[in-house]
Amino acid sequence: MIRLKAVALLALATVSPLAIAAAAAPDTVPGNVRQTKPATYSFTVGDAKVTALSDGTVPLDLHQILRGAPTQTIDGLLARSFLSYHTEASINAYLIDFNGRRILVDVGAGELFGPGNGGRLLDALAAVGAAPETITDILITHVHTDHSGGLTKAGKIVFPRATVYAGGADVRFFSDVTNAAKSGLEKHFWTETEKTLTPYVTAGRVKSIDANGEILPGIRAELHPGHTPGTAFYTLTSKGQSLVFVGDLIHSAAVQFPRPDVTITFDVRQDEARAVRQAAFKRFARDRALIAAPHLPFPGVGHIAADGSGYRWYPIEQTDREEKGNRLKL
Ligand SMILES: [Zn+2]
C-alpha cells in the first residue's frame, strides 16, 4: 500500500518545504517530467509473454513510513543509492498472455490517488493493444488501493469478463468495516475496497484463495500473511522458467535490500511482514528466482543476491529483439 495524502501532510507538518527541496534535489539527480506515454516492457517466460505496465509513480516520504532503523541509518543507505528520503515509488502491474488466457497481476490505483498519481494502467493496456474486456483473469497480490484501485472506474466494473483472484483473508478482512476499529487501521482501506473489489464480489466474479496451489494452468498461488492478512505471491512457470509476482514484499530497494528487517507503516502485521521478507529474500537468492515487484523502479523485474548481511537487487537487462545471441556486425 502506498497512502499518499497522509504521508504528504505529515511531511509538511514536520519539515519545511525548502528543506524538502534541498534534500530531494542533490545536483546529480535528474528532475521530474510527467511522461507523455505510459511505459510498457515485454519479455518472455517460457511460452508466456509478460508485459510490465506502469500505472505511474507516487511520492513517498521514507522518514515517515519506514520503521525499525534510525533515521540516520536510513539516510545513509539512501545516500549510497544517490537518493533522498523524499523518493518516488513506481506502481507496476503485469500482463501475462499464456495458454490462451490474458491475465493481469494487480491493477494499479485507478482514480483513487487523484490525478497525476497512478491511474495510467488503462492507457498502458491500450498501448499494447489489450482491451479491458479481453482480460480473462486478475490476480490481486493484496487488497490495498494501489493494487486493486483500477478494478473500477466511476463506480463501474472495468474488466467485465475477468475472474478476480485474491487471498480469502484479505477479501474477508477488508469487506468487513468492523475490522477497522479492531485493527486500529484507517477506515479508508474499507471504503476503498467497497468501491473497487465489492462490485466484483457482488457480481460473483471473485475467487478467494485459502490454500497454496495451482489456481490456473502454470500459475501457483502462495499465501504469505503479513503485509496484509491475505497477501499472496503468484508464480508463473512455463518450460522450466519461472517468474514470482511478490506484491508488497519490498517498497524501498535502497533500504530494505540491505536491511530486510526494516518495515513500512503499511505492513498490517509488522512482525509477520518482516519475517516474510527475510524468508523470501533468502529463498529467492538461493533459488536465483526471477521476481516482479510492484514498487521497485519500472519494470520492477530482476533477481536478488546475497550481499554481506543483506541483499542486492539486479534489474533485468532490457532487450529489443527476438533472436538471442546474434552479433552486431561492426
Ligand atoms: Zn503497494
PDB file of N, CA and C in Angstrom, residues 161-225:
ATOM      1  N   ARG A 161     -15.228  -9.266 -18.070  1.00  0.00           N
ATOM      2  CA  ARG A 161     -15.175 -10.728 -18.237  1.00  0.00           C
ATOM      3  C   ARG A 161     -14.225 -11.403 -17.265  1.00  0.00           C
ATOM      4  N   ALA A 162     -13.532 -10.621 -16.462  1.00  0.00           N
ATOM      5  CA  ALA A 162     -12.448 -11.198 -15.661  1.00  0.00           C
ATOM      6  C   ALA A 162     -12.950 -11.838 -14.374  1.00  0.00           C
ATOM      7  N   THR A 163     -12.305 -12.948 -14.036  1.00  0.00           N
ATOM      8  CA  THR A 163     -12.436 -13.516 -12.697  1.00  0.00           C
ATOM      9  C   THR A 163     -11.305 -12.946 -11.862  1.00  0.00           C
ATOM     10  N   VAL A 164     -11.625 -12.462 -10.662  1.00  0.00           N
ATOM     11  CA  VAL A 164     -10.625 -11.833  -9.796  1.00  0.00           C
ATOM     12  C   VAL A 164     -10.228 -12.816  -8.699  1.00  0.00           C
ATOM     13  N   TYR A 165      -8.919 -13.079  -8.589  1.00  0.00           N
ATOM     14  CA  TYR A 165      -8.389 -13.947  -7.529  1.00  0.00           C
ATOM     15  C   TYR A 165      -7.724 -13.077  -6.465  1.00  0.00           C
ATOM     16  N   ALA A 166      -7.987 -13.372  -5.209  1.00  0.00           N
ATOM     17  CA  ALA A 166      -7.326 -12.647  -4.108  1.00  0.00           C
ATOM     18  C   ALA A 166      -7.334 -13.546  -2.883  1.00  0.00           C
ATOM     19  N   GLY A 167      -6.368 -13.304  -1.987  1.00  0.00           N
ATOM     20  CA  GLY A 167      -6.323 -14.074  -0.743  1.00  0.00           C
ATOM     21  C   GLY A 167      -7.651 -13.942  -0.001  1.00  0.00           C
ATOM     22  N   GLY A 168      -8.218 -15.073   0.401  1.00  0.00           N
ATOM     23  CA  GLY A 168      -9.518 -15.042   1.071  1.00  0.00           C
ATOM     24  C   GLY A 168      -9.491 -14.208   2.345  1.00  0.00           C
ATOM     25  N   ALA A 169      -8.351 -14.243   3.043  1.00  0.00           N
ATOM     26  CA  ALA A 169      -8.257 -13.478   4.293  1.00  0.00           C
ATOM     27  C   ALA A 169      -8.354 -11.979   4.023  1.00  0.00           C
ATOM     28  N   ASP A 170      -7.819 -11.532   2.875  1.00  0.00           N
ATOM     29  CA  ASP A 170      -7.941 -10.112   2.515  1.00  0.00           C
ATOM     30  C   ASP A 170      -9.381  -9.770   2.130  1.00  0.00           C
ATOM     31  N   VAL A 171      -9.982 -10.640   1.338  1.00  0.00           N
ATOM     32  CA  VAL A 171     -11.360 -10.371   0.892  1.00  0.00           C
ATOM     33  C   VAL A 171     -12.260 -10.231   2.116  1.00  0.00           C
ATOM     34  N   ARG A 172     -12.105 -11.119   3.073  1.00  0.00           N
ATOM     35  CA  ARG A 172     -12.957 -11.075   4.277  1.00  0.00           C
ATOM     36  C   ARG A 172     -12.594  -9.879   5.166  1.00  0.00           C
ATOM     37  N   PHE A 173     -11.296  -9.665   5.379  1.00  0.00           N
ATOM     38  CA  PHE A 173     -10.837  -8.606   6.292  1.00  0.00           C
ATOM     39  C   PHE A 173     -11.276  -7.226   5.801  1.00  0.00           C
ATOM     40  N   PHE A 174     -11.055  -6.944   4.506  1.00  0.00           N
ATOM     41  CA  PHE A 174     -11.328  -5.601   4.001  1.00  0.00           C
ATOM     42  C   PHE A 174     -12.781  -5.423   3.549  1.00  0.00           C
ATOM     43  N   SER A 175     -13.584  -6.491   3.617  1.00  0.00           N
ATOM     44  CA  SER A 175     -15.009  -6.352   3.295  1.00  0.00           C
ATOM     45  C   SER A 175     -15.833  -6.097   4.546  1.00  0.00           C
ATOM     46  N   ASP A 176     -15.234  -6.219   5.713  1.00  0.00           N
ATOM     47  CA  ASP A 176     -15.979  -6.067   6.974  1.00  0.00           C
ATOM     48  C   ASP A 176     -15.434  -4.854   7.728  1.00  0.00           C
ATOM     49  N   VAL A 177     -16.204  -3.764   7.676  1.00  0.00           N
ATOM     50  CA  VAL A 177     -15.698  -2.480   8.200  1.00  0.00           C
ATOM     51  C   VAL A 177     -15.460  -2.524   9.716  1.00  0.00           C
ATOM     52  N   THR A 178     -16.043  -3.486  10.403  1.00  0.00           N
ATOM     53  CA  THR A 178     -15.791  -3.558  11.853  1.00  0.00           C
ATOM     54  C   THR A 178     -14.311  -3.884  12.136  1.00  0.00           C
ATOM     55  N   ASN A 179     -13.607  -4.419  11.109  1.00  0.00           N
ATOM     56  CA  ASN A 179     -12.178  -4.698  11.286  1.00  0.00           C
ATOM     57  C   ASN A 179     -11.335  -3.421  11.361  1.00  0.00           C
ATOM     58  N   ALA A 180     -11.885  -2.286  10.917  1.00  0.00           N
ATOM     59  CA  ALA A 180     -11.153  -1.022  11.012  1.00  0.00           C
ATOM     60  C   ALA A 180     -10.891  -0.704  12.485  1.00  0.00           C
ATOM     61  N   ALA A 181     -11.946  -0.722  13.272  1.00  0.00           N
ATOM     62  CA  ALA A 181     -11.801  -0.412  14.702  1.00  0.00           C
ATOM     63  C   ALA A 181     -10.964  -1.485  15.401  1.00  0.00           C
ATOM     64  N   LYS A 182     -11.201  -2.750  15.044  1.00  0.00           N
ATOM     65  CA  LYS A 182     -10.476  -3.848  15.713  1.00  0.00           C
ATOM     66  C   LYS A 182      -8.976  -3.787  15.442  1.00  0.00           C
ATOM     67  N   SER A 183      -8.605  -3.383  14.228  1.00  0.00           N
ATOM     68  CA  SER A 183      -7.185  -3.405  13.856  1.00  0.00           C
ATOM     69  C   SER A 183      -6.495  -2.078  14.138  1.00  0.00           C
ATOM     70  N   GLY A 184      -7.271  -1.016  14.332  1.00  0.00           N
ATOM     71  CA  GLY A 184      -6.674   0.298  14.536  1.00  0.00           C
ATOM     72  C   GLY A 184      -6.207   0.946  13.244  1.00  0.00           C
ATOM     73  N   LEU A 185      -6.510   0.318  12.094  1.00  0.00           N
ATOM     74  CA  LEU A 185      -6.105   0.893  10.804  1.00  0.00           C
ATOM     75  C   LEU A 185      -7.126   1.938  10.357  1.00  0.00           C
ATOM     76  N   GLU A 186      -6.686   2.787   9.426  1.00  0.00           N
ATOM     77  CA  GLU A 186      -7.580   3.844   8.952  1.00  0.00           C
ATOM     78  C   GLU A 186      -8.731   3.247   8.145  1.00  0.00           C
ATOM     79  N   LYS A 187      -9.881   3.909   8.267  1.00  0.00           N
ATOM     80  CA  LYS A 187     -11.104   3.366   7.662  1.00  0.00           C
ATOM     81  C   LYS A 187     -11.093   3.411   6.129  1.00  0.00           C
ATOM     82  N   HIS A 188     -10.214   4.260   5.571  1.00  0.00           N
ATOM     83  CA  HIS A 188     -10.234   4.397   4.110  1.00  0.00           C
ATOM     84  C   HIS A 188      -9.962   3.080   3.401  1.00  0.00           C
ATOM     85  N   PHE A 189      -9.214   2.162   4.055  1.00  0.00           N
ATOM     86  CA  PHE A 189      -8.966   0.857   3.414  1.00  0.00           C
ATOM     87  C   PHE A 189     -10.288   0.161   3.093  1.00  0.00           C
ATOM     88  N   TRP A 190     -11.253   0.326   3.982  1.00  0.00           N
ATOM     89  CA  TRP A 190     -12.534  -0.364   3.817  1.00  0.00           C
ATOM     90  C   TRP A 190     -13.436   0.382   2.822  1.00  0.00           C
ATOM     91  N   THR A 191     -13.435   1.725   2.892  1.00  0.00           N
ATOM     92  CA  THR A 191     -14.286   2.471   1.945  1.00  0.00           C
ATOM     93  C   THR A 191     -13.760   2.292   0.519  1.00  0.00           C
ATOM     94  N   GLU A 192     -12.440   2.166   0.386  1.00  0.00           N
ATOM     95  CA  GLU A 192     -11.873   1.963  -0.957  1.00  0.00           C
ATOM     96  C   GLU A 192     -12.176   0.548  -1.473  1.00  0.00           C
ATOM     97  N   THR A 193     -12.118  -0.437  -0.594  1.00  0.00           N
ATOM     98  CA  THR A 193     -12.465  -1.807  -1.005  1.00  0.00           C
ATOM     99  C   THR A 193     -13.914  -1.865  -1.482  1.00  0.00           C
ATOM    100  N   GLU A 194     -14.777  -1.141  -0.779  1.00  0.00           N
ATOM    101  CA  GLU A 194     -16.195  -1.080  -1.143  1.00  0.00           C
ATOM    102  C   GLU A 194     -16.375  -0.583  -2.588  1.00  0.00           C
ATOM    103  N   LYS A 195     -15.507   0.366  -2.972  1.00  0.00           N
ATOM    104  CA  LYS A 195     -15.610   0.939  -4.323  1.00  0.00           C
ATOM    105  C   LYS A 195     -14.985   0.048  -5.379  1.00  0.00           C
ATOM    106  N   THR A 196     -13.998  -0.761  -5.017  1.00  0.00           N
ATOM    107  CA  THR A 196     -13.185  -1.444  -6.035  1.00  0.00           C
ATOM    108  C   THR A 196     -13.457  -2.944  -6.122  1.00  0.00           C
ATOM    109  N   LEU A 197     -13.327  -3.635  -4.997  1.00  0.00           N
ATOM    110  CA  LEU A 197     -13.472  -5.095  -5.029  1.00  0.00           C
ATOM    111  C   LEU A 197     -14.935  -5.526  -4.875  1.00  0.00           C
ATOM    112  N   THR A 198     -15.673  -4.819  -4.038  1.00  0.00           N
ATOM    113  CA  THR A 198     -17.041  -5.248  -3.726  1.00  0.00           C
ATOM    114  C   THR A 198     -17.933  -5.417  -4.969  1.00  0.00           C
ATOM    115  N   PRO A 199     -17.866  -4.509  -5.969  1.00  0.00           N
ATOM    116  CA  PRO A 199     -18.700  -4.740  -7.161  1.00  0.00           C
ATOM    117  C   PRO A 199     -18.429  -6.097  -7.819  1.00  0.00           C
ATOM    118  N   TYR A 200     -17.185  -6.567  -7.779  1.00  0.00           N
ATOM    119  CA  TYR A 200     -16.850  -7.884  -8.357  1.00  0.00           C
ATOM    120  C   TYR A 200     -17.361  -9.009  -7.447  1.00  0.00           C
ATOM    121  N   VAL A 201     -17.294  -8.784  -6.126  1.00  0.00           N
ATOM    122  CA  VAL A 201     -17.840  -9.784  -5.186  1.00  0.00           C
ATOM    123  C   VAL A 201     -19.337  -9.927  -5.435  1.00  0.00           C
ATOM    124  N   THR A 202     -20.017  -8.792  -5.543  1.00  0.00           N
ATOM    125  CA  THR A 202     -21.473  -8.787  -5.761  1.00  0.00           C
ATOM    126  C   THR A 202     -21.827  -9.487  -7.076  1.00  0.00           C
ATOM    127  N   ALA A 203     -20.974  -9.310  -8.083  1.00  0.00           N
ATOM    128  CA  ALA A 203     -21.227  -9.933  -9.393  1.00  0.00           C
ATOM    129  C   ALA A 203     -20.805 -11.402  -9.420  1.00  0.00           C
ATOM    130  N   GLY A 204     -20.301 -11.910  -8.299  1.00  0.00           N
ATOM    131  CA  GLY A 204     -19.891 -13.323  -8.236  1.00  0.00           C
ATOM    132  C   GLY A 204     -18.627 -13.598  -9.012  1.00  0.00           C
ATOM    133  N   ARG A 205     -17.767 -12.577  -9.175  1.00  0.00           N
ATOM    134  CA  ARG A 205     -16.582 -12.744 -10.005  1.00  0.00           C
ATOM    135  C   ARG A 205     -15.291 -12.863  -9.197  1.00  0.00           C
ATOM    136  N   VAL A 206     -15.397 -12.977  -7.871  1.00  0.00           N
ATOM    137  CA  VAL A 206     -14.181 -13.085  -7.049  1.00  0.00           C
ATOM    138  C   VAL A 206     -13.996 -14.511  -6.556  1.00  0.00           C
ATOM    139  N   LYS A 207     -12.794 -15.038  -6.759  1.00  0.00           N
ATOM    140  CA  LYS A 207     -12.445 -16.350  -6.200  1.00  0.00           C
ATOM    141  C   LYS A 207     -11.442 -16.130  -5.083  1.00  0.00           C
ATOM    142  N   SER A 208     -11.826 -16.469  -3.874  1.00  0.00           N
ATOM    143  CA  SER A 208     -10.936 -16.324  -2.726  1.00  0.00           C
ATOM    144  C   SER A 208      -9.943 -17.473  -2.698  1.00  0.00           C
ATOM    145  N   ILE A 209      -8.690 -17.164  -2.403  1.00  0.00           N
ATOM    146  CA  ILE A 209      -7.656 -18.200  -2.296  1.00  0.00           C
ATOM    147  C   ILE A 209      -7.419 -18.484  -0.815  1.00  0.00           C
ATOM    148  N   ASP A 210      -7.648 -19.712  -0.411  1.00  0.00           N
ATOM    149  CA  ASP A 210      -7.484 -20.069   1.002  1.00  0.00           C
ATOM    150  C   ASP A 210      -6.463 -21.165   1.226  1.00  0.00           C
ATOM    151  N   ALA A 211      -5.800 -21.589   0.154  1.00  0.00           N
ATOM    152  CA  ALA A 211      -4.739 -22.598   0.294  1.00  0.00           C
ATOM    153  C   ALA A 211      -3.742 -22.408  -0.844  1.00  0.00           C
ATOM    154  N   ASN A 212      -2.501 -22.799  -0.598  1.00  0.00           N
ATOM    155  CA  ASN A 212      -1.490 -22.728  -1.654  1.00  0.00           C
ATOM    156  C   ASN A 212      -1.787 -23.759  -2.730  1.00  0.00           C
ATOM    157  N   GLY A 213      -1.512 -23.406  -3.971  1.00  0.00           N
ATOM    158  CA  GLY A 213      -1.697 -24.379  -5.037  1.00  0.00           C
ATOM    159  C   GLY A 213      -1.920 -23.707  -6.376  1.00  0.00           C
ATOM    160  N   GLU A 214      -2.095 -24.536  -7.416  1.00  0.00           N
ATOM    161  CA  GLU A 214      -2.276 -24.020  -8.768  1.00  0.00           C
ATOM    162  C   GLU A 214      -3.683 -23.454  -8.906  1.00  0.00           C
ATOM    163  N   ILE A 215      -3.778 -22.181  -9.318  1.00  0.00           N
ATOM    164  CA  ILE A 215      -5.104 -21.573  -9.490  1.00  0.00           C
ATOM    165  C   ILE A 215      -5.500 -21.503 -10.953  1.00  0.00           C
ATOM    166  N   LEU A 216      -4.493 -21.478 -11.831  1.00  0.00           N
ATOM    167  CA  LEU A 216      -4.714 -21.517 -13.274  1.00  0.00           C
ATOM    168  C   LEU A 216      -3.583 -22.357 -13.839  1.00  0.00           C
ATOM    169  N   PRO A 217      -3.727 -22.923 -15.049  1.00  0.00           N
ATOM    170  CA  PRO A 217      -2.637 -23.732 -15.585  1.00  0.00           C
ATOM    171  C   PRO A 217      -1.332 -22.933 -15.622  1.00  0.00           C
ATOM    172  N   GLY A 218      -0.297 -23.424 -14.935  1.00  0.00           N
ATOM    173  CA  GLY A 218       1.006 -22.754 -14.937  1.00  0.00           C
ATOM    174  C   GLY A 218       1.117 -21.596 -13.961  1.00  0.00           C
ATOM    175  N   ILE A 219       0.097 -21.383 -13.144  1.00  0.00           N
ATOM    176  CA  ILE A 219       0.162 -20.295 -12.157  1.00  0.00           C
ATOM    177  C   ILE A 219      -0.219 -20.803 -10.773  1.00  0.00           C
ATOM    178  N   ARG A 220       0.732 -20.635  -9.851  1.00  0.00           N
ATOM    179  CA  ARG A 220       0.546 -21.123  -8.495  1.00  0.00           C
ATOM    180  C   ARG A 220       0.451 -19.948  -7.522  1.00  0.00           C
ATOM    181  N   ALA A 221      -0.475 -20.044  -6.590  1.00  0.00           N
ATOM    182  CA  ALA A 221      -0.614 -19.020  -5.545  1.00  0.00           C
ATOM    183  C   ALA A 221      -0.029 -19.542  -4.246  1.00  0.00           C
ATOM    184  N   GLU A 222       0.631 -18.632  -3.519  1.00  0.00           N
ATOM    185  CA  GLU A 222       1.177 -18.947  -2.188  1.00  0.00           C
ATOM    186  C   GLU A 222       0.757 -17.832  -1.252  1.00  0.00           C
ATOM    187  N   LEU A 223       0.161 -18.176  -0.140  1.00  0.00           N
ATOM    188  CA  LEU A 223      -0.271 -17.156   0.821  1.00  0.00           C
ATOM    189  C   LEU A 223       0.867 -16.823   1.777  1.00  0.00           C
ATOM    190  N   HIS A 224       1.081 -15.514   1.987  1.00  0.00           N
ATOM    191  CA  HIS A 224       2.150 -15.046   2.886  1.00  0.00           C
ATOM    192  C   HIS A 224       1.628 -13.914   3.758  1.00  0.00           C
ATOM    193  N   PRO A 225       0.746 -14.204   4.708  1.00  0.00           N
ATOM    194  CA  PRO A 225       0.167 -13.142   5.531  1.00  0.00           C
ATOM    195  C   PRO A 225       1.242 -12.334   6.245  1.00  0.00           C
TER     196      PRO A 225
END
